[in-house]
Coordinates of C-alpha atoms in Angstrom, one line a residue:
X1 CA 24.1 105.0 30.2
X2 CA 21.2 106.3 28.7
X3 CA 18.0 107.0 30.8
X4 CA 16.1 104.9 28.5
X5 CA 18.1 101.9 28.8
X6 CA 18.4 102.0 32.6
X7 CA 14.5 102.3 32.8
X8 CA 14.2 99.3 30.0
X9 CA 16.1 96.7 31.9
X10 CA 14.5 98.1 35.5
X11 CA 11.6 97.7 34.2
X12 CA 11.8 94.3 32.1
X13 CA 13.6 92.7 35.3
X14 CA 10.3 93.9 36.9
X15 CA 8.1 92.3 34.4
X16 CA 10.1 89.0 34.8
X17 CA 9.4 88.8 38.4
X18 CA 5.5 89.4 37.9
X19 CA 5.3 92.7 39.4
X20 CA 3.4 94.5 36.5
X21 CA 2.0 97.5 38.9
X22 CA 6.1 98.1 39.6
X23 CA 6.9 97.4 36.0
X24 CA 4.3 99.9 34.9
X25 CA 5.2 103.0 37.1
X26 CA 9.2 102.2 35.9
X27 CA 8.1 103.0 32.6
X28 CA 5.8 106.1 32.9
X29 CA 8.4 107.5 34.8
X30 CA 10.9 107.2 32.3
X31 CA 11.3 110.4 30.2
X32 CA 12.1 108.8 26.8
X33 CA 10.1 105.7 25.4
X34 CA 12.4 104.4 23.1
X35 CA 10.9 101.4 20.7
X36 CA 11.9 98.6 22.7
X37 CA 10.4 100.7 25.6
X38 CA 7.2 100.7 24.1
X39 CA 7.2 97.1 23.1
X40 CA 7.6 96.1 27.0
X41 CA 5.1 99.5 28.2
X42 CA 2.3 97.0 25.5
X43 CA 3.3 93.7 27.0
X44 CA 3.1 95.2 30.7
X45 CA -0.8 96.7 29.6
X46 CA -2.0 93.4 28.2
X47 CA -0.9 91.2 31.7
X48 CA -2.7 94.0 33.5
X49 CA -5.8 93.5 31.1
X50 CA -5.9 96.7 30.1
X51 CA -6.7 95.8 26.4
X52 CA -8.1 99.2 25.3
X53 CA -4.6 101.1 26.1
X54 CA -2.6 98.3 24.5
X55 CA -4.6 98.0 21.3
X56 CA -3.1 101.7 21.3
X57 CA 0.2 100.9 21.6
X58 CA 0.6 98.4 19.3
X59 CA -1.3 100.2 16.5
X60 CA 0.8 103.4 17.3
X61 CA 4.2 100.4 17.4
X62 CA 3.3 99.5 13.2
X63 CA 3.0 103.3 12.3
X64 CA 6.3 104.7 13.9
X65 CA 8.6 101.6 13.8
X66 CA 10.1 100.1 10.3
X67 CA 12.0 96.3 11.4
X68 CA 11.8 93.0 10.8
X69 CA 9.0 92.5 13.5
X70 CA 5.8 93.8 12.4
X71 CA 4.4 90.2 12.2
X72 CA 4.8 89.8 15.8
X73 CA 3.8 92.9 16.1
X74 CA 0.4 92.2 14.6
X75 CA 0.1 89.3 16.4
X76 CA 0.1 90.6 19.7
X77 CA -1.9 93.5 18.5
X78 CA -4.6 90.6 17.4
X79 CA -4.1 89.2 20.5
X80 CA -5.1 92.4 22.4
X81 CA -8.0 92.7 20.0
X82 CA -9.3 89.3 20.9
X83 CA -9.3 89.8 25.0
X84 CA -11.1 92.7 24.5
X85 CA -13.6 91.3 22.8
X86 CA -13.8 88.7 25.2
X87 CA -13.6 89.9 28.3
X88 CA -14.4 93.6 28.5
X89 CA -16.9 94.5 25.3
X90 CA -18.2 93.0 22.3
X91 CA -15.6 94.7 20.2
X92 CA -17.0 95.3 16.3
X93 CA -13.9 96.8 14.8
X94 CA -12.1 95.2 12.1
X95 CA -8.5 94.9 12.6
X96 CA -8.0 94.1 8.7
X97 CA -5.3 91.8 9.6
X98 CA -4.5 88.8 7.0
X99 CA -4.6 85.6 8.8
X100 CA -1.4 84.6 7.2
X101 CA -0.4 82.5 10.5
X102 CA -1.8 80.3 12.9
X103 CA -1.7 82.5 15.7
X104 CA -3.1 85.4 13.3
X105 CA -6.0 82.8 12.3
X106 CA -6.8 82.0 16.0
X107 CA -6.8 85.4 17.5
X108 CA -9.5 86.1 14.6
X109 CA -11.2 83.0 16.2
X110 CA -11.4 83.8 19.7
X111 CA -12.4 87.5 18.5
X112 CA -16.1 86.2 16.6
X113 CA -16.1 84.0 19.8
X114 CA -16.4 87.1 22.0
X115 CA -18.7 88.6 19.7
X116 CA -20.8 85.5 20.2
X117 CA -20.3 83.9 16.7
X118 CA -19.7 80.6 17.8
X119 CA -20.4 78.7 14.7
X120 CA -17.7 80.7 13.1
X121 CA -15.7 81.3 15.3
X122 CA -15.8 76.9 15.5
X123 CA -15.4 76.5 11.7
X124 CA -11.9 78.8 11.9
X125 CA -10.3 76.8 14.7
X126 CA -10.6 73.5 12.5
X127 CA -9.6 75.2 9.5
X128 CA -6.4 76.2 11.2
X129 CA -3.7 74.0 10.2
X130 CA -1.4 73.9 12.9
X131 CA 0.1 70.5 12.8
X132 CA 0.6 71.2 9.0
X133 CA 2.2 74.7 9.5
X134 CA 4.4 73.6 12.4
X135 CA 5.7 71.2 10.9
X136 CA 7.2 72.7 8.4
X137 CA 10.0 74.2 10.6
X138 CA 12.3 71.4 11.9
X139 CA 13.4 73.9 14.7
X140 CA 10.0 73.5 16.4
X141 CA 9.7 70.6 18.8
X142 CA 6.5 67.7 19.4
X143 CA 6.4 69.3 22.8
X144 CA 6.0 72.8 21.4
X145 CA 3.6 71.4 18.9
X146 CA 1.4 69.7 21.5
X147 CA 1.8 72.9 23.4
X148 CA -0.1 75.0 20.6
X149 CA -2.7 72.0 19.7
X150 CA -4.2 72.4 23.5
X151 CA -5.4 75.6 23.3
X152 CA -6.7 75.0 19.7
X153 CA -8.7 71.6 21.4
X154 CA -9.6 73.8 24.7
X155 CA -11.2 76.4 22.6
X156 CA -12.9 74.5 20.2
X157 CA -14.5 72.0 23.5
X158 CA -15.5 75.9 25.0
X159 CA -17.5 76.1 22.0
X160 CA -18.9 73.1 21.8
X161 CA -19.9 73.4 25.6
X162 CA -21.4 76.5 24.7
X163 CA -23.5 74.9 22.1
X164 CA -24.8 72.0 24.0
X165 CA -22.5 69.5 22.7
X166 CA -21.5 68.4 26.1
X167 CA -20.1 64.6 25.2
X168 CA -17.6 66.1 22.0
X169 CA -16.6 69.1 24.8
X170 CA -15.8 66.3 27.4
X171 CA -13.7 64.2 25.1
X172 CA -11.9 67.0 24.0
X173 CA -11.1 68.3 27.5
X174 CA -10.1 64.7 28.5
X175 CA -7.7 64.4 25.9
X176 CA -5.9 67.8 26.8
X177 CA -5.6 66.8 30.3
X178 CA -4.5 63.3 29.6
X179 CA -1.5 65.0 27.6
X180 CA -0.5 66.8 30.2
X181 CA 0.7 69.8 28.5
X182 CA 4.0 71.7 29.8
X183 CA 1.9 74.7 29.6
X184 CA -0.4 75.0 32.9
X185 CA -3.0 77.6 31.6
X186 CA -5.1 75.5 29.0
X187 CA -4.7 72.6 31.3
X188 CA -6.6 74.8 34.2
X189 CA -8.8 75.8 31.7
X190 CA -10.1 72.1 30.1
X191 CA -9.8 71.0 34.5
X192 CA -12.1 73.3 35.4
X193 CA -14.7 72.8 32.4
X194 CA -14.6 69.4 32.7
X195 CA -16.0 70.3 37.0
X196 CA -18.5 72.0 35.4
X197 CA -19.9 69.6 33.2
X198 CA -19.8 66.7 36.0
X199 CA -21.7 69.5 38.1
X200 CA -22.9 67.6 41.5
X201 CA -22.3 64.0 39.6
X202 CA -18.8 62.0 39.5
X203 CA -17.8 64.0 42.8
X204 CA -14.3 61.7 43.0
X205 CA -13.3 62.7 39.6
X206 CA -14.3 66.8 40.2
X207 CA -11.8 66.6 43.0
X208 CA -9.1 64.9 41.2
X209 CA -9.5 67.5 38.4
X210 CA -9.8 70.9 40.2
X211 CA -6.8 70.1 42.5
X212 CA -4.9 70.8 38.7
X213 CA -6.5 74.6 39.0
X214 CA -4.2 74.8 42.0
X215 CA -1.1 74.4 40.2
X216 CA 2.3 76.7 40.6
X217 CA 2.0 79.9 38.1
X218 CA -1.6 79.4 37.1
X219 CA -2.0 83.0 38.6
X220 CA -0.1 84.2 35.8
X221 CA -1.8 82.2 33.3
X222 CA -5.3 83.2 33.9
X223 CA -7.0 86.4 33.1
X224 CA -8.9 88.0 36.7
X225 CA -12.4 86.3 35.4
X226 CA -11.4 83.1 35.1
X227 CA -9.3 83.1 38.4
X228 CA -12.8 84.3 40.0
X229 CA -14.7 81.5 38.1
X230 CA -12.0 78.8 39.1
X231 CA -12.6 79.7 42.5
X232 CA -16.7 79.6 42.6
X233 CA -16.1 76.0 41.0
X234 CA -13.9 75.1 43.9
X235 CA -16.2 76.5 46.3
X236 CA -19.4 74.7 44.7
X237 CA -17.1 71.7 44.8
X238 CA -16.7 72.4 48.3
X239 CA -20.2 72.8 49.1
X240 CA -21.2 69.8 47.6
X241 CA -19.1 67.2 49.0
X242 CA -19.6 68.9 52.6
X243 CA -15.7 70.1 52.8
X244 CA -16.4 73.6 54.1
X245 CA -12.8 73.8 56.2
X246 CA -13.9 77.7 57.5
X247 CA -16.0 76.5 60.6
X248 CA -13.2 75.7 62.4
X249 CA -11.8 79.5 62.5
X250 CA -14.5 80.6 65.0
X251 CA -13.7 78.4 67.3
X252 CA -10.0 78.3 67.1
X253 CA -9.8 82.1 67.3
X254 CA -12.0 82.4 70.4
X255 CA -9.8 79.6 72.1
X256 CA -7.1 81.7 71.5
X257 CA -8.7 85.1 72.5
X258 CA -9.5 82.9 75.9
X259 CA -6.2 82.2 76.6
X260 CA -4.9 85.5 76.7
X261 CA -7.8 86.3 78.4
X262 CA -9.2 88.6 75.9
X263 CA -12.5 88.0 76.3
X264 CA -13.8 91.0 74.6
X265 CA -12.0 90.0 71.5
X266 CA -13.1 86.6 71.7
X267 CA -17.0 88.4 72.4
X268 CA -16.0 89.9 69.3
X269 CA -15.5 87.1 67.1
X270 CA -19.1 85.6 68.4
X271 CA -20.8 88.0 67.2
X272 CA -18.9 88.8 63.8
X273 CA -19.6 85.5 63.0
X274 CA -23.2 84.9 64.2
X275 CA -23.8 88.0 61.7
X276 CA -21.8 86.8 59.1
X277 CA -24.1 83.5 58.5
X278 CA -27.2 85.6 59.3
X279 CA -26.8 88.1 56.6
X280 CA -25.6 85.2 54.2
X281 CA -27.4 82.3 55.1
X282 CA -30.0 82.5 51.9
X283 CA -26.8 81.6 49.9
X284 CA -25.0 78.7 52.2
X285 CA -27.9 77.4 54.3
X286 CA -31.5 77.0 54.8
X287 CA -33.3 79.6 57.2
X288 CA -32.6 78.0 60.5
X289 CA -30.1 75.4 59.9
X290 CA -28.2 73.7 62.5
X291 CA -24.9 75.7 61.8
X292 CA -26.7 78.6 62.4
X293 CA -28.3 77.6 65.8
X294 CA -25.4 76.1 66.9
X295 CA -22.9 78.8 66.5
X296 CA -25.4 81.2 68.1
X297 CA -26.1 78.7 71.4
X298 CA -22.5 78.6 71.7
X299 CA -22.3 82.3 71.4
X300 CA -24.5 82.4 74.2
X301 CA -23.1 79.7 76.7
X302 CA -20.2 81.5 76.2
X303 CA -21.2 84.9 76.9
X304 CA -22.8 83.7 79.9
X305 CA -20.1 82.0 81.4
X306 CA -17.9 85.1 81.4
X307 CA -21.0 86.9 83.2
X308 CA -22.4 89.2 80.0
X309 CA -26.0 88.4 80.4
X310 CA -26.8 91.1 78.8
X311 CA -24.8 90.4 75.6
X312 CA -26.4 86.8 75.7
X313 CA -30.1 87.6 76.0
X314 CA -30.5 88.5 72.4
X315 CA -28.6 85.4 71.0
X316 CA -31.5 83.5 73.6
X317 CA -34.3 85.3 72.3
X318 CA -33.4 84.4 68.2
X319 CA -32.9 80.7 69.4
X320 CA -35.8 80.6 71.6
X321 CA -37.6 82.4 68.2
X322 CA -36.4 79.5 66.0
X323 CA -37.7 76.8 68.6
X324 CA -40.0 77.9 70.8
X325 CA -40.7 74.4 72.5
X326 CA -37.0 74.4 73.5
X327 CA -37.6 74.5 77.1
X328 CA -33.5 74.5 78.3
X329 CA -33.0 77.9 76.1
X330 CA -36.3 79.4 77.5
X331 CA -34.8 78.5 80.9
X332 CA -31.5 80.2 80.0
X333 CA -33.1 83.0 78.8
X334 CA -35.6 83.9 82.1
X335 CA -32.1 82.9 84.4
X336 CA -30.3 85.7 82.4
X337 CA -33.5 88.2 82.8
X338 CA -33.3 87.7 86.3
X339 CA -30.4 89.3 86.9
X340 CA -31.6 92.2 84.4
X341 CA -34.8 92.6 84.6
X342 CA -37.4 90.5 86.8
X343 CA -40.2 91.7 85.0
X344 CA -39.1 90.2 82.2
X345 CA -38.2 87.0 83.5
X346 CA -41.5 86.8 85.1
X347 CA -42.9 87.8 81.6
X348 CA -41.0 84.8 80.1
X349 CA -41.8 82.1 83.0
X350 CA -45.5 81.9 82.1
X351 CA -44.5 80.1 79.2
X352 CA -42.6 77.5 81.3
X353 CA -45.0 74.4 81.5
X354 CA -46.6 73.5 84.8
X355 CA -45.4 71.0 87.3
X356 CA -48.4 68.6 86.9
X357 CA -47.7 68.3 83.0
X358 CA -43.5 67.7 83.8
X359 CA -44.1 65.4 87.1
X360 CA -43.0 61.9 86.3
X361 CA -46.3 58.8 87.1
X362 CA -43.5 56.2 89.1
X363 CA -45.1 53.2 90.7
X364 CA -43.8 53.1 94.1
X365 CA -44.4 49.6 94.6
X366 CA -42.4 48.8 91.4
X367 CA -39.8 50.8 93.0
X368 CA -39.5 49.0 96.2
X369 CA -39.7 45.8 94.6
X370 CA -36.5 46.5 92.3
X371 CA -33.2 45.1 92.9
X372 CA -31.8 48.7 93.7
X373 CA -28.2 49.4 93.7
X374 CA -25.7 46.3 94.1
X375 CA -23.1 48.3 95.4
X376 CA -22.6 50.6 97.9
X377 CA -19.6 53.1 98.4
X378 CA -18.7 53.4 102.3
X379 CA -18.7 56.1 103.9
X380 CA -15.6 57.5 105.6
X381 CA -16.6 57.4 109.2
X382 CA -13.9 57.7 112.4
X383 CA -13.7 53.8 114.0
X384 CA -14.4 53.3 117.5
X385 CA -12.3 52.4 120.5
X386 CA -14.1 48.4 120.6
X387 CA -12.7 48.7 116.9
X388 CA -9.1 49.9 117.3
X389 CA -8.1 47.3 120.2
X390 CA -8.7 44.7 118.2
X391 CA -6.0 45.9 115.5
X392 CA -3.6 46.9 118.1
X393 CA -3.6 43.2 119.3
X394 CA -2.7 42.1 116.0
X395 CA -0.1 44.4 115.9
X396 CA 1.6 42.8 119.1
X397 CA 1.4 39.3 117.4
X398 CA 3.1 40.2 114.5
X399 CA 6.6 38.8 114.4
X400 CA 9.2 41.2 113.7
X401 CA 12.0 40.6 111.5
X402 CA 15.1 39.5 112.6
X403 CA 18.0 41.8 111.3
X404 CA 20.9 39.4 109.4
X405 CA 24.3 40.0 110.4
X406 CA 26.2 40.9 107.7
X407 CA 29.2 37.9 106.3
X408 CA 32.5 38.5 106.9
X409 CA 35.6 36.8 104.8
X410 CA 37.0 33.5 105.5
X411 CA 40.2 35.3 106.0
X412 CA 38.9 38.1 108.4
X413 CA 41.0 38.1 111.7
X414 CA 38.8 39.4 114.5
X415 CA 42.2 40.6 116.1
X416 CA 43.8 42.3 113.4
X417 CA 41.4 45.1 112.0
X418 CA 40.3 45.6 108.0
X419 CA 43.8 46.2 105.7
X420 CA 43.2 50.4 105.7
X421 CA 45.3 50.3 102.5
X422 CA 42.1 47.7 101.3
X423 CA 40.4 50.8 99.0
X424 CA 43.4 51.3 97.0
X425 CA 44.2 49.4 93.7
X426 CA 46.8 46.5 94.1
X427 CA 49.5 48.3 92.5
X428 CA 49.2 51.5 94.7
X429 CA 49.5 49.6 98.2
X430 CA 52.9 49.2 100.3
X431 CA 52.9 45.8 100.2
X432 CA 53.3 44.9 96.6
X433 CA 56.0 43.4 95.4
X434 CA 55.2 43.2 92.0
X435 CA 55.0 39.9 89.8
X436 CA 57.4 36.8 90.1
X437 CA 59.4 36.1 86.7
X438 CA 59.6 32.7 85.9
X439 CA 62.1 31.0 83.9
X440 CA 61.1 28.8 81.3
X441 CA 61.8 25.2 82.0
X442 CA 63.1 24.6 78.4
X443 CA 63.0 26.6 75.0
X444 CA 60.8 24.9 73.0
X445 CA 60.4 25.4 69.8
X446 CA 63.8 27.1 68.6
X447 CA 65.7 25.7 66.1
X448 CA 65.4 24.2 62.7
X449 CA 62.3 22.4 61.8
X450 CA 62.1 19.4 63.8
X451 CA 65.1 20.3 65.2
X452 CA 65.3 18.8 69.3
X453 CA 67.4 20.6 72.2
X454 CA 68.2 16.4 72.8
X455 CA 70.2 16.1 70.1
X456 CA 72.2 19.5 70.4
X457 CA 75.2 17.9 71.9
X458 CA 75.5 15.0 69.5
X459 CA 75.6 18.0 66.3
X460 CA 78.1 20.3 67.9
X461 CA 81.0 19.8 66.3
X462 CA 83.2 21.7 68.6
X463 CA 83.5 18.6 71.0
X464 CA 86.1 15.8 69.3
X465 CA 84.7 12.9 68.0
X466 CA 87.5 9.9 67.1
X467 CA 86.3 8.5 64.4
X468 CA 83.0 8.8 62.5
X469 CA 80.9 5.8 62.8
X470 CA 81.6 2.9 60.3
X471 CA 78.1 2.8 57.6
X472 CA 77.0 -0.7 57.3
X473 CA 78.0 -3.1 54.7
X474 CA 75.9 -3.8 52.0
X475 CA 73.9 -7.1 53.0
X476 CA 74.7 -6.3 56.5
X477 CA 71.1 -7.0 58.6
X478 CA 72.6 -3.5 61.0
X479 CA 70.8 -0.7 61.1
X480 CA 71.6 3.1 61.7
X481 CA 71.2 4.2 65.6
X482 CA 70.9 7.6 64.2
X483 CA 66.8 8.4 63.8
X484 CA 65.5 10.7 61.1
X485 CA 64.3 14.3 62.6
X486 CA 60.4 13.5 61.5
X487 CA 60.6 10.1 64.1
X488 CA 62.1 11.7 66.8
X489 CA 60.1 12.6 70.0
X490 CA 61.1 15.5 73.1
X491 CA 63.0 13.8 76.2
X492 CA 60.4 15.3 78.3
X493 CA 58.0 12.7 76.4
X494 CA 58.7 9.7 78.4
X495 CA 56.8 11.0 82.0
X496 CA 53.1 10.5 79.7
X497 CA 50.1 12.6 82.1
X498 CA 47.0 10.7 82.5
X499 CA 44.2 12.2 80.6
X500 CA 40.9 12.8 82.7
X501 CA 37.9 11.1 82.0
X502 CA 35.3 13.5 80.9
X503 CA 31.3 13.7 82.6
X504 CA 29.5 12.4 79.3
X505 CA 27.2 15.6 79.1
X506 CA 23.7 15.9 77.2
X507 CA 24.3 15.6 73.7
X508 CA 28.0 14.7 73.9
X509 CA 29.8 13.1 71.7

């Protein structure tokens, strides 16, 4: 296989999975660019913005290559043209492209945007006839179509932001994001613009449109500056509705660091972040805000609880600086002198008040005169001997308990001892004999239906009968003796058992 092919697919697998940088090194390092090579090696440029180089490719693509494809060709050189007019340099040069297409017409468009000529740039997007255009091919589907009219609406509400027309831009933007395109890029694009014109109004609806900046592949959607300008929006947005989530990292960090008992590194983190918000407090906070001074108190408590006075002094001396009248820091401050230097913390202590301006005016009579406490905690004192005969006494007169002796069975023979064998299952002892059979009295219920063992010797017809008896005469006031089966009853029914009387019980019938 050719070196050119294997480099191709190595490199367009590459480009697939996002890794441009790889993608890019796959292809300079192969030794023949073959077209298709060089269509990728221009594609692989413009997703790492460099425009310039691309335009170069491209150009050099419509000289060398004679196919069927020079209108994509020219569109993605168009393309090119346009992001480098918008992003990098107001680019003058005229392609000289017709604008035969839609996408020829608005690459032209987004090129005199990036030059700045934003009426014309305007008047080309709505003299683009997408719908019209598109809808000529029956292959093309509405979700395609819709696809293609989103970026035409997000571009033209850009310009219209950009020329003060802030209520068209909004609708505009609203209308793209109520469609919902499949396409995540122009959908970014119209949230974020829409966060910028609500600015610090309408917080609710900023957060419900910039969590749609967040969505999966946007990355590979945006170009690098608007990436960076989708994340000062969120940040503003963050600022504004008091969601800062970083001040918790400090903290967390030096917990962690105080576990281990690395208290340097947790030192560490103090004082990285104490300069952090120092050096950038002009852009977050106000000089001396309460984040500020509390992250540096805590920096010192925290210093001098792991016995680094001399660490904590000059966190003290900026917070004693920012509120001189704070009397606990300035007592901090000459306690961690002391152990430094005295002269210092005698320097400091003259700035203590004196006692006659902190001593408290209580009226003494007033005091006396209160209720006072209602209840008093006892103190744990030994008791006496006059105290412990008392409770000994008691003692004595406390009945004890008489011990029950435990039953015994009504069969228990106080002369023969407990059956040893008493642990053992029933069937496991020597003494069983196993269960009695019993005979049933009389086998009920075989036979016909209705069938009686009572009238079993009158139907065997083994026994000799003399003469079968003589059927009545017609007229004749006889009856049979013979009873049908249905009327008979069992012998054993003449002996009738007395039924008990039942308790009549609550609710009984």
């Amino acid at each position: 296989m050719p070196s050119d092919v294997v480099g191709f697919e190595k490199a367009y697998c590459e480009y697939r999975l996002n890794r441009m940088e790889n993608a890019l090194k796959t292809i300079e390092a192969t030794s023949e660019k073959s077209c298709k090579l060089q269509e990728l090696y221009g594609q692989v440029l413009y997703r790492l913005e460099n425009y310039k180089e691309c335009l170069d490719v491209y150009q050099d693509l419509l000289r060398n290559s004679q196919d069927d494809y020079d209108e994509e060709r020219r569109t993605n050189l168009s393309a090119a043209h346009a992001s480098l007019a918008l992003w990098i340099v107001f680019f003058q040069e005229e392609l000289g492209i017709p604008e035969n297409t839609y996408e020829l017409c608005y690459n032209a468009a987004c090129t005199l945007i990036g030059q700045g000529k934003m009426k014309e740039g305007l008047e080309k997007l709505k003299n683009i006839l997408c719908r019209q255009s598109l809808t000529e091919d029956p292959d093309v589907a509405e979700e395609e179509l819709q696809d293609e009219l989103s970026v035409i609406h997000v571009q033209m509400a850009y310009v219209l932001q950009q020329q003060g027309f802030n209520d068209e831009a909004m609708q505009l933007y609203s209308q793209v994001v109520k469609g919902r395109p499949s396409d995540v890029g122009p959908l970014a694009v119209a949230a974020n613009n829409i966060v910028t014109l609500n600015k610090d109004q309408n917080i609710f609806d900023s957060k419900k449109k910039i969590k749609l900046t967040c969505s999966e592949g946007v990355e590979n959607k945006l170009s690098k500056r608007q990436q960076r300008a989708v994340n000062l929006n969120r940040a503003l947005l963050a600022m504004h509705t008091h969601q800062v989530g970083c001040f918790g990292w400090v903290s967390a960090l030096v917990t962690l660091y105080n576990h281990q008992e690395d208290i340097n590194a947790a030192v560490g983190v103090l004082n990285e972040a104490t300069w952090w918000y120092q050096k950038h407090e002009y852009l977050y906070f106000q000089p001396g805000s309460a984040v500020y001074l509390r992250l540096m108190k805590e920096s010192a408590n925290y210093k001098i609880r792991h016995n680094r006075e001399n660490e904590a002094v000059a966190d003290l001396e900026q917070l004693w600086k920012q509120n001189p009248e704070d009397m606990k820091t300035l007592a901090q401050l000459i306690s961690a002198y002391s152990q430094l230097d005295a002269q210092k913390a005698k320097k400091l202590s003259k700035y203590l008040p004196e006692t006659d301006c902190i001593s408290l005016k209580v009226d003494v009579d007033q005091l006396e005169n209160s209720y006072g406490v209602t209840h008093m905690r006892k103190r744990n004192v030994k008791p006496t001997e006059n105290q412990l005969q008392p409770q000994a006494e008691l003692g004595k007169k406390k009945k004890q308990k008489k011990k029950k002796k435990g039953k015994l069975p009504k069969s228990f023979d106080p002369s023969n001892g407990p059956d040893p064998e008493r642990w053992l299952p029933m069937k496991e002892r020597s003494y069983y004999r196993g269960k009695r059979k019993t005979k049933k009295k009389e086998q009920i219920g075989k036979g016909t239906q209705g069938s009686t063992t009572g009238g079993a010797a009158e139907l065997d017809a083994s026994k000799g009968v003399s003469s079968p008896p003589a059927s009545p005469q017609p007229g004749s006031g006889g009856a049979s003796n013979v009873v049908p089966p249905r009327q008979q009853k069992p012998s054993t029914a003449g002996t009738k058992k007395k039924a008990k009387k039942k308790k009549g019980g609550k609710g009984g019938w």
